[in-house]
Amino acid sequence: MHDDLIARAQAWLAEDPDAETRDELGKLIEAGDVTALAERFAGTLQFGTAGLRGELGAGPMRMNRSVVIRAAAGLAAYLKKNGQAGGLVVVGYDARHKSADFARDTAAVMTGAGLRAAVLPRPLPTPVLAYAIRHLGAVAGVEVTASHNPPRDNGYKVYLGDGSQIVPPADAEIAAEIDAIAALADVPRPDSGWETLDDAVLDAYLARTDAVLTAGSPRTARTVYTAMHGVGKDVLLAAFARAGFPRPVLVAEQAEPDPDFPTVAFPNPEEPGAMDLAFAKARETEPDLIIANDPDADRCAVAVRDGADWRMLRGDEVGSLLAAHLVRRGAQGTFAESIVSSSLLGRIAKKAGLPYEETLTGFKWIARVDGLRYGYEEALGYCVDPDGVRDKDGITAALLITELASELKEHGRTLLDLLDDLAVEHGLHATDQLSVRVEDLSVIADAMRRLREQPPTELAGLAITEAEDLTRGTDRLPPTDGLRYTLDGARVVVRPSGTEPKLKCYLEVVVPVATHDGLPEARAKAAELLDAIKRDLSAAAGI
């Protein structure tokens, strides 16, 4: 076994095109570090509907140039098999370690395979790549990003020609093509032949951002903005300047791209502590709201003053605010969200007489809804211009929420006032998450098995009226690994994360409230119920 492992590592080393990972692997082989080698050669990084995502390093279980070249070659083979030979593939990338190298390798592989490749001019937000695919009539797009993962990770996200991310069966078909690649030497990688785009595509994207706003709407709300060490700042500032909003006050320590993300434990606005610097800047400058993007700027976080201090709005709160804003502006078309997001969107759509759809988790599903006008997911993802970007877009979402804050400000009101109105109109929808990060993935499998074998009959004293095992699919949803419980006045969805080693439980309670005076009591009741559901669910899942 030991000899076989060393032999596989040496074979990998012999074809590794990257000096850094060659050096890393060479040292491990020399030291005979079987544990570290076994980790890196325990299989291959699996290509799925999120594309690839993993820790940077040498070997098939890590993100590196060898793995990316194989992924690109598999994608090229899939495109050619599907009649796209000679088509254009657009490549974008963020500012993480190795992103530019992975983008260049992808362009070289596409060119060598007889496709045309065009690379965005520099690290730019993921929505710019999603926009460029449709704008340039490409057959596919690749974004090199690990979004809001830790600094040591990178990833590879694949879009097809409709501008939305891959879904089954395309993921499995591409994975099969990747597996069929024998040696890296068999993959032609010319040194040139692809195009590096200029700023025309970015200018076209920025021109399009204006379309999400209403002509002549107030543009007075003042913002504090953090790019979370990612690539959002320049594009967001340009979009805000074009729209005529006051220039956002930047959180200087997080404004410039930095692949080490030095000021945060996790570069995700939802993680504890990530927004601390933005809150400090807001206390100093007293804006109307705080806007944060994640590092690839496809998500948008919003924080508001609540009493004496600042707090982050939940993704579900922003999702319903944007929906209410679009309804009031007369938006037509389907409103959509994933099954883990708040049911309030369905109630808003129904009252407005608009079609409403629920999808599986992820924008790859939301973006495919027929006649989509607006889609959102509780994990801070909003699609407010589906004809331009068939994916979540943290730049256009930031513009739209700032327009809404400006309109409310003109009437002496805030985003929280509008949330209160929605609670009185539709019931108080309170959401929370029970999220367990694990070192050992078997903990997640055990919890899911336990819930399937011994399903709870009640949570927080509320009877479970329907328990669905989503692996079987439903009449509206394709199969996925998840469980959904409908309770009297509450809903729970349990699923393993698709991008991180986490078990995620999404909780929602709905408390009827007759008047604004009843809101404090309704909030207290909702908080109590959510805590009790969390406690009972933890016990049932053994986590």
mmCIF file with all atom_site columns, C-alpha atoms in Angstrom, residues 111-262:
data_model
loop_
_atom_site.group_PDB
_atom_site.id
_atom_site.type_symbol
_atom_site.label_atom_id
_atom_site.label_alt_id
_atom_site.label_comp_id
_atom_site.label_asym_id
_atom_site.label_entity_id
_atom_site.label_seq_id
_atom_site.pdbx_PDB_ins_code
_atom_site.Cartn_x
_atom_site.Cartn_y
_atom_site.Cartn_z
_atom_site.occupancy
_atom_site.B_iso_or_equiv
_atom_site.pdbx_formal_charge
_atom_site.auth_seq_id
_atom_site.auth_comp_id
_atom_site.auth_asym_id
_atom_site.auth_atom_id
_atom_site.pdbx_PDB_model_num
ATOM 1   C CA . THR A 1 111 ? -7.947  27.018 -27.285 1.00 0.00 ? 111 THR A CA 1
ATOM 2   C CA . GLY A 1 112 ? -6.049  23.728 -27.636 1.00 0.00 ? 112 GLY A CA 1
ATOM 3   C CA . ALA A 1 113 ? -9.357  21.871 -27.943 1.00 0.00 ? 113 ALA A CA 1
ATOM 4   C CA . GLY A 1 114 ? -10.486 24.038 -30.861 1.00 0.00 ? 114 GLY A CA 1
ATOM 5   C CA . LEU A 1 115 ? -12.899 26.236 -28.902 1.00 0.00 ? 115 LEU A CA 1
ATOM 6   C CA . ARG A 1 116 ? -12.520 29.988 -28.662 1.00 0.00 ? 116 ARG A CA 1
ATOM 7   C CA . ALA A 1 117 ? -11.643 31.444 -25.263 1.00 0.00 ? 117 ALA A CA 1
ATOM 8   C CA . ALA A 1 118 ? -11.925 34.939 -23.834 1.00 0.00 ? 118 ALA A CA 1
ATOM 9   C CA . VAL A 1 119 ? -10.657 35.901 -20.370 1.00 0.00 ? 119 VAL A CA 1
ATOM 10  C CA . LEU A 1 120 ? -11.990 38.851 -18.365 1.00 0.00 ? 120 LEU A CA 1
ATOM 11  C CA . PRO A 1 121 ? -9.391  41.648 -18.090 1.00 0.00 ? 121 PRO A CA 1
ATOM 12  C CA . ARG A 1 122 ? -8.666  41.291 -14.342 1.00 0.00 ? 122 ARG A CA 1
ATOM 13  C CA . PRO A 1 123 ? -10.221 39.862 -11.164 1.00 0.00 ? 123 PRO A CA 1
ATOM 14  C CA . LEU A 1 124 ? -13.899 40.897 -11.309 1.00 0.00 ? 124 LEU A CA 1
ATOM 15  C CA . PRO A 1 125 ? -17.169 39.973 -9.558  1.00 0.00 ? 125 PRO A CA 1
ATOM 16  C CA . THR A 1 126 ? -18.745 36.636 -10.518 1.00 0.00 ? 126 THR A CA 1
ATOM 17  C CA . PRO A 1 127 ? -21.919 38.409 -11.817 1.00 0.00 ? 127 PRO A CA 1
ATOM 18  C CA . VAL A 1 128 ? -19.804 40.141 -14.482 1.00 0.00 ? 128 VAL A CA 1
ATOM 19  C CA . LEU A 1 129 ? -18.801 36.699 -15.808 1.00 0.00 ? 129 LEU A CA 1
ATOM 20  C CA . ALA A 1 130 ? -22.413 35.451 -15.641 1.00 0.00 ? 130 ALA A CA 1
ATOM 21  C CA . TYR A 1 131 ? -23.451 38.575 -17.592 1.00 0.00 ? 131 TYR A CA 1
ATOM 22  C CA . ALA A 1 132 ? -20.621 38.196 -20.152 1.00 0.00 ? 132 ALA A CA 1
ATOM 23  C CA . ILE A 1 133 ? -21.752 34.673 -21.140 1.00 0.00 ? 133 ILE A CA 1
ATOM 24  C CA . ARG A 1 134 ? -25.121 35.927 -22.406 1.00 0.00 ? 134 ARG A CA 1
ATOM 25  C CA . HIS A 1 135 ? -23.798 39.261 -23.640 1.00 0.00 ? 135 HIS A CA 1
ATOM 26  C CA . LEU A 1 136 ? -21.109 37.634 -25.818 1.00 0.00 ? 136 LEU A CA 1
ATOM 27  C CA . GLY A 1 137 ? -23.216 34.644 -26.913 1.00 0.00 ? 137 GLY A CA 1
ATOM 28  C CA . ALA A 1 138 ? -20.807 32.145 -25.331 1.00 0.00 ? 138 ALA A CA 1
ATOM 29  C CA . VAL A 1 139 ? -21.490 28.396 -25.168 1.00 0.00 ? 139 VAL A CA 1
ATOM 30  C CA . ALA A 1 140 ? -20.116 28.214 -21.624 1.00 0.00 ? 140 ALA A CA 1
ATOM 31  C CA . GLY A 1 141 ? -18.388 30.190 -18.901 1.00 0.00 ? 141 GLY A CA 1
ATOM 32  C CA . VAL A 1 142 ? -16.009 29.373 -16.078 1.00 0.00 ? 142 VAL A CA 1
ATOM 33  C CA . GLU A 1 143 ? -15.526 31.414 -12.917 1.00 0.00 ? 143 GLU A CA 1
ATOM 34  C CA . VAL A 1 144 ? -12.468 30.636 -10.800 1.00 0.00 ? 144 VAL A CA 1
ATOM 35  C CA . THR A 1 145 ? -13.598 31.434 -7.252  1.00 0.00 ? 145 THR A CA 1
ATOM 36  C CA . ALA A 1 146 ? -14.193 29.863 -3.857  1.00 0.00 ? 146 ALA A CA 1
ATOM 37  C CA . SER A 1 147 ? -16.646 32.654 -3.018  1.00 0.00 ? 147 SER A CA 1
ATOM 38  C CA . HIS A 1 148 ? -16.689 33.067 0.782   1.00 0.00 ? 148 HIS A CA 1
ATOM 39  C CA . ASN A 1 149 ? -14.675 29.934 1.697   1.00 0.00 ? 149 ASN A CA 1
ATOM 40  C CA . PRO A 1 150 ? -11.526 30.156 3.870   1.00 0.00 ? 150 PRO A CA 1
ATOM 41  C CA . PRO A 1 151 ? -8.335  31.677 2.328   1.00 0.00 ? 151 PRO A CA 1
ATOM 42  C CA . ARG A 1 152 ? -6.690  28.292 1.656   1.00 0.00 ? 152 ARG A CA 1
ATOM 43  C CA . ASP A 1 153 ? -9.512  27.237 -0.714  1.00 0.00 ? 153 ASP A CA 1
ATOM 44  C CA . ASN A 1 154 ? -10.208 27.853 -4.365  1.00 0.00 ? 154 ASN A CA 1
ATOM 45  C CA . GLY A 1 155 ? -12.909 26.666 -6.732  1.00 0.00 ? 155 GLY A CA 1
ATOM 46  C CA . TYR A 1 156 ? -14.135 26.305 -10.290 1.00 0.00 ? 156 TYR A CA 1
ATOM 47  C CA . LYS A 1 157 ? -17.718 27.162 -11.193 1.00 0.00 ? 157 LYS A CA 1
ATOM 48  C CA . VAL A 1 158 ? -19.157 26.196 -14.595 1.00 0.00 ? 158 VAL A CA 1
ATOM 49  C CA . TYR A 1 159 ? -21.989 27.903 -16.501 1.00 0.00 ? 159 TYR A CA 1
ATOM 50  C CA . LEU A 1 160 ? -23.542 26.815 -19.778 1.00 0.00 ? 160 LEU A CA 1
ATOM 51  C CA . GLY A 1 161 ? -24.640 29.078 -22.608 1.00 0.00 ? 161 GLY A CA 1
ATOM 52  C CA . ASP A 1 162 ? -27.919 30.134 -20.988 1.00 0.00 ? 162 ASP A CA 1
ATOM 53  C CA . GLY A 1 163 ? -25.778 31.958 -18.410 1.00 0.00 ? 163 GLY A CA 1
ATOM 54  C CA . SER A 1 164 ? -26.831 29.807 -15.446 1.00 0.00 ? 164 SER A CA 1
ATOM 55  C CA . GLN A 1 165 ? -24.777 27.271 -13.498 1.00 0.00 ? 165 GLN A CA 1
ATOM 56  C CA . ILE A 1 166 ? -24.779 23.601 -14.468 1.00 0.00 ? 166 ILE A CA 1
ATOM 57  C CA . VAL A 1 167 ? -27.358 21.186 -13.049 1.00 0.00 ? 167 VAL A CA 1
ATOM 58  C CA . PRO A 1 168 ? -27.733 17.400 -13.482 1.00 0.00 ? 168 PRO A CA 1
ATOM 59  C CA . PRO A 1 169 ? -27.183 15.612 -15.759 1.00 0.00 ? 169 PRO A CA 1
ATOM 60  C CA . ALA A 1 170 ? -24.561 18.017 -17.195 1.00 0.00 ? 170 ALA A CA 1
ATOM 61  C CA . ASP A 1 171 ? -22.414 17.792 -14.050 1.00 0.00 ? 171 ASP A CA 1
ATOM 62  C CA . ALA A 1 172 ? -22.173 13.985 -14.219 1.00 0.00 ? 172 ALA A CA 1
ATOM 63  C CA . GLU A 1 173 ? -21.515 14.080 -17.979 1.00 0.00 ? 173 GLU A CA 1
ATOM 64  C CA . ILE A 1 174 ? -18.675 16.608 -17.528 1.00 0.00 ? 174 ILE A CA 1
ATOM 65  C CA . ALA A 1 175 ? -17.295 14.546 -14.594 1.00 0.00 ? 175 ALA A CA 1
ATOM 66  C CA . ALA A 1 176 ? -17.235 11.449 -16.838 1.00 0.00 ? 176 ALA A CA 1
ATOM 67  C CA . GLU A 1 177 ? -15.241 13.375 -19.474 1.00 0.00 ? 177 GLU A CA 1
ATOM 68  C CA . ILE A 1 178 ? -12.782 14.548 -16.787 1.00 0.00 ? 178 ILE A CA 1
ATOM 69  C CA . ASP A 1 179 ? -12.319 10.936 -15.596 1.00 0.00 ? 179 ASP A CA 1
ATOM 70  C CA . ALA A 1 180 ? -11.610 9.837  -19.176 1.00 0.00 ? 180 ALA A CA 1
ATOM 71  C CA . ILE A 1 181 ? -8.485  12.032 -19.448 1.00 0.00 ? 181 ILE A CA 1
ATOM 72  C CA . ALA A 1 182 ? -5.441  9.794  -19.119 1.00 0.00 ? 182 ALA A CA 1
ATOM 73  C CA . ALA A 1 183 ? -2.291  11.920 -19.073 1.00 0.00 ? 183 ALA A CA 1
ATOM 74  C CA . LEU A 1 184 ? -1.907  15.692 -18.849 1.00 0.00 ? 184 LEU A CA 1
ATOM 75  C CA . ALA A 1 185 ? 0.528   15.451 -21.774 1.00 0.00 ? 185 ALA A CA 1
ATOM 76  C CA . ASP A 1 186 ? -2.491  14.439 -23.906 1.00 0.00 ? 186 ASP A CA 1
ATOM 77  C CA . VAL A 1 187 ? -4.134  17.825 -23.248 1.00 0.00 ? 187 VAL A CA 1
ATOM 78  C CA . PRO A 1 188 ? -2.921  20.446 -25.778 1.00 0.00 ? 188 PRO A CA 1
ATOM 79  C CA . ARG A 1 189 ? -2.143  23.769 -24.034 1.00 0.00 ? 189 ARG A CA 1
ATOM 80  C CA . PRO A 1 190 ? -0.875  26.400 -26.459 1.00 0.00 ? 190 PRO A CA 1
ATOM 81  C CA . ASP A 1 191 ? 0.847   29.539 -25.083 1.00 0.00 ? 191 ASP A CA 1
ATOM 82  C CA . SER A 1 192 ? -1.492  31.907 -26.897 1.00 0.00 ? 192 SER A CA 1
ATOM 83  C CA . GLY A 1 193 ? -4.532  32.077 -29.153 1.00 0.00 ? 193 GLY A CA 1
ATOM 84  C CA . TRP A 1 194 ? -7.178  33.240 -26.693 1.00 0.00 ? 194 TRP A CA 1
ATOM 85  C CA . GLU A 1 195 ? -8.501  36.759 -26.239 1.00 0.00 ? 195 GLU A CA 1
ATOM 86  C CA . THR A 1 196 ? -8.102  38.907 -23.136 1.00 0.00 ? 196 THR A CA 1
ATOM 87  C CA . LEU A 1 197 ? -11.194 41.083 -23.063 1.00 0.00 ? 197 LEU A CA 1
ATOM 88  C CA . ASP A 1 198 ? -11.024 44.836 -22.530 1.00 0.00 ? 198 ASP A CA 1
ATOM 89  C CA . ASP A 1 199 ? -13.370 46.876 -20.355 1.00 0.00 ? 199 ASP A CA 1
ATOM 90  C CA . ALA A 1 200 ? -16.166 46.905 -22.956 1.00 0.00 ? 200 ALA A CA 1
ATOM 91  C CA . VAL A 1 201 ? -17.879 43.905 -21.325 1.00 0.00 ? 201 VAL A CA 1
ATOM 92  C CA . LEU A 1 202 ? -17.627 45.520 -17.866 1.00 0.00 ? 202 LEU A CA 1
ATOM 93  C CA . ASP A 1 203 ? -18.991 48.799 -19.285 1.00 0.00 ? 203 ASP A CA 1
ATOM 94  C CA . ALA A 1 204 ? -21.929 46.891 -20.800 1.00 0.00 ? 204 ALA A CA 1
ATOM 95  C CA . TYR A 1 205 ? -22.600 45.224 -17.434 1.00 0.00 ? 205 TYR A CA 1
ATOM 96  C CA . LEU A 1 206 ? -22.479 48.596 -15.651 1.00 0.00 ? 206 LEU A CA 1
ATOM 97  C CA . ALA A 1 207 ? -24.816 50.161 -18.234 1.00 0.00 ? 207 ALA A CA 1
ATOM 98  C CA . ARG A 1 208 ? -27.210 47.304 -17.520 1.00 0.00 ? 208 ARG A CA 1
ATOM 99  C CA . THR A 1 209 ? -27.140 47.903 -13.730 1.00 0.00 ? 209 THR A CA 1
ATOM 100 C CA . ASP A 1 210 ? -29.019 51.182 -14.272 1.00 0.00 ? 210 ASP A CA 1
ATOM 101 C CA . ALA A 1 211 ? -31.997 49.171 -15.519 1.00 0.00 ? 211 ALA A CA 1
ATOM 102 C CA . VAL A 1 212 ? -32.750 47.768 -12.054 1.00 0.00 ? 212 VAL A CA 1
ATOM 103 C CA . LEU A 1 213 ? -33.580 51.239 -10.734 1.00 0.00 ? 213 LEU A CA 1
ATOM 104 C CA . THR A 1 214 ? -36.650 53.376 -11.438 1.00 0.00 ? 214 THR A CA 1
ATOM 105 C CA . ALA A 1 215 ? -35.979 56.515 -13.467 1.00 0.00 ? 215 ALA A CA 1
ATOM 106 C CA . GLY A 1 216 ? -36.225 59.569 -11.231 1.00 0.00 ? 216 GLY A CA 1
ATOM 107 C CA . SER A 1 217 ? -36.310 57.593 -7.960  1.00 0.00 ? 217 SER A CA 1
ATOM 108 C CA . PRO A 1 218 ? -34.710 59.188 -4.879  1.00 0.00 ? 218 PRO A CA 1
ATOM 109 C CA . ARG A 1 219 ? -30.999 58.368 -4.508  1.00 0.00 ? 219 ARG A CA 1
ATOM 110 C CA . THR A 1 220 ? -30.233 59.896 -1.117  1.00 0.00 ? 220 THR A CA 1
ATOM 111 C CA . ALA A 1 221 ? -29.409 56.973 1.217   1.00 0.00 ? 221 ALA A CA 1
ATOM 112 C CA . ARG A 1 222 ? -25.887 57.049 2.608   1.00 0.00 ? 222 ARG A CA 1
ATOM 113 C CA . THR A 1 223 ? -23.989 53.765 2.891   1.00 0.00 ? 223 THR A CA 1
ATOM 114 C CA . VAL A 1 224 ? -20.937 52.228 4.488   1.00 0.00 ? 224 VAL A CA 1
ATOM 115 C CA . TYR A 1 225 ? -19.486 49.527 2.223   1.00 0.00 ? 225 TYR A CA 1
ATOM 116 C CA . THR A 1 226 ? -17.130 46.604 2.747   1.00 0.00 ? 226 THR A CA 1
ATOM 117 C CA . ALA A 1 227 ? -15.751 44.420 -0.037  1.00 0.00 ? 227 ALA A CA 1
ATOM 118 C CA . MET A 1 228 ? -14.571 41.828 2.543   1.00 0.00 ? 228 MET A CA 1
ATOM 119 C CA . HIS A 1 229 ? -11.067 41.785 0.933   1.00 0.00 ? 229 HIS A CA 1
ATOM 120 C CA . GLY A 1 230 ? -12.675 40.687 -2.345  1.00 0.00 ? 230 GLY A CA 1
ATOM 121 C CA . VAL A 1 231 ? -13.167 42.062 -5.849  1.00 0.00 ? 231 VAL A CA 1
ATOM 122 C CA . GLY A 1 232 ? -16.396 44.050 -5.418  1.00 0.00 ? 232 GLY A CA 1
ATOM 123 C CA . LYS A 1 233 ? -15.206 47.562 -4.585  1.00 0.00 ? 233 LYS A CA 1
ATOM 124 C CA . ASP A 1 234 ? -14.417 49.132 -7.982  1.00 0.00 ? 234 ASP A CA 1
ATOM 125 C CA . VAL A 1 235 ? -17.501 47.732 -9.724  1.00 0.00 ? 235 VAL A CA 1
ATOM 126 C CA . LEU A 1 236 ? -19.843 48.663 -6.868  1.00 0.00 ? 236 LEU A CA 1
ATOM 127 C CA . LEU A 1 237 ? -18.421 52.206 -6.625  1.00 0.00 ? 237 LEU A CA 1
ATOM 128 C CA . ALA A 1 238 ? -18.792 52.628 -10.395 1.00 0.00 ? 238 ALA A CA 1
ATOM 129 C CA . ALA A 1 239 ? -22.399 51.377 -10.281 1.00 0.00 ? 239 ALA A CA 1
ATOM 130 C CA . PHE A 1 240 ? -23.280 53.693 -7.369  1.00 0.00 ? 240 PHE A CA 1
ATOM 131 C CA . ALA A 1 241 ? -21.648 56.674 -9.105  1.00 0.00 ? 241 ALA A CA 1
ATOM 132 C CA . ARG A 1 242 ? -23.567 56.000 -12.344 1.00 0.00 ? 242 ARG A CA 1
ATOM 133 C CA . ALA A 1 243 ? -26.812 55.752 -10.356 1.00 0.00 ? 243 ALA A CA 1
ATOM 134 C CA . GLY A 1 244 ? -26.166 59.046 -8.581  1.00 0.00 ? 244 GLY A CA 1
ATOM 135 C CA . PHE A 1 245 ? -26.083 57.689 -5.016  1.00 0.00 ? 245 PHE A CA 1
ATOM 136 C CA . PRO A 1 246 ? -23.771 59.330 -2.458  1.00 0.00 ? 246 PRO A CA 1
ATOM 137 C CA . ARG A 1 247 ? -20.350 57.690 -2.645  1.00 0.00 ? 247 ARG A CA 1
ATOM 138 C CA . PRO A 1 248 ? -20.250 54.819 -0.122  1.00 0.00 ? 248 PRO A CA 1
ATOM 139 C CA . VAL A 1 249 ? -17.869 55.232 2.810   1.00 0.00 ? 249 VAL A CA 1
ATOM 140 C CA . LEU A 1 250 ? -15.399 52.373 2.530   1.00 0.00 ? 250 LEU A CA 1
ATOM 141 C CA . VAL A 1 251 ? -14.212 50.063 5.276   1.00 0.00 ? 251 VAL A CA 1
ATOM 142 C CA . ALA A 1 252 ? -10.602 50.804 4.338   1.00 0.00 ? 252 ALA A CA 1
ATOM 143 C CA . GLU A 1 253 ? -9.072  47.719 5.992   1.00 0.00 ? 253 GLU A CA 1
ATOM 144 C CA . GLN A 1 254 ? -11.211 45.428 3.793   1.00 0.00 ? 254 GLN A CA 1
ATOM 145 C CA . ALA A 1 255 ? -11.499 47.504 0.610   1.00 0.00 ? 255 ALA A CA 1
ATOM 146 C CA . GLU A 1 256 ? -8.688  46.037 -1.513  1.00 0.00 ? 256 GLU A CA 1
ATOM 147 C CA . PRO A 1 257 ? -8.439  42.428 -2.728  1.00 0.00 ? 257 PRO A CA 1
ATOM 148 C CA . ASP A 1 258 ? -6.292  40.301 -0.401  1.00 0.00 ? 258 ASP A CA 1
ATOM 149 C CA . PRO A 1 259 ? -6.276  36.497 -0.824  1.00 0.00 ? 259 PRO A CA 1
ATOM 150 C CA . ASP A 1 260 ? -5.255  36.034 2.830   1.00 0.00 ? 260 ASP A CA 1
ATOM 151 C CA . PHE A 1 261 ? -8.385  37.845 4.161   1.00 0.00 ? 261 PHE A CA 1
ATOM 152 C CA . PRO A 1 262 ? -6.381  39.131 7.153   1.00 0.00 ? 262 PRO A CA 1
#
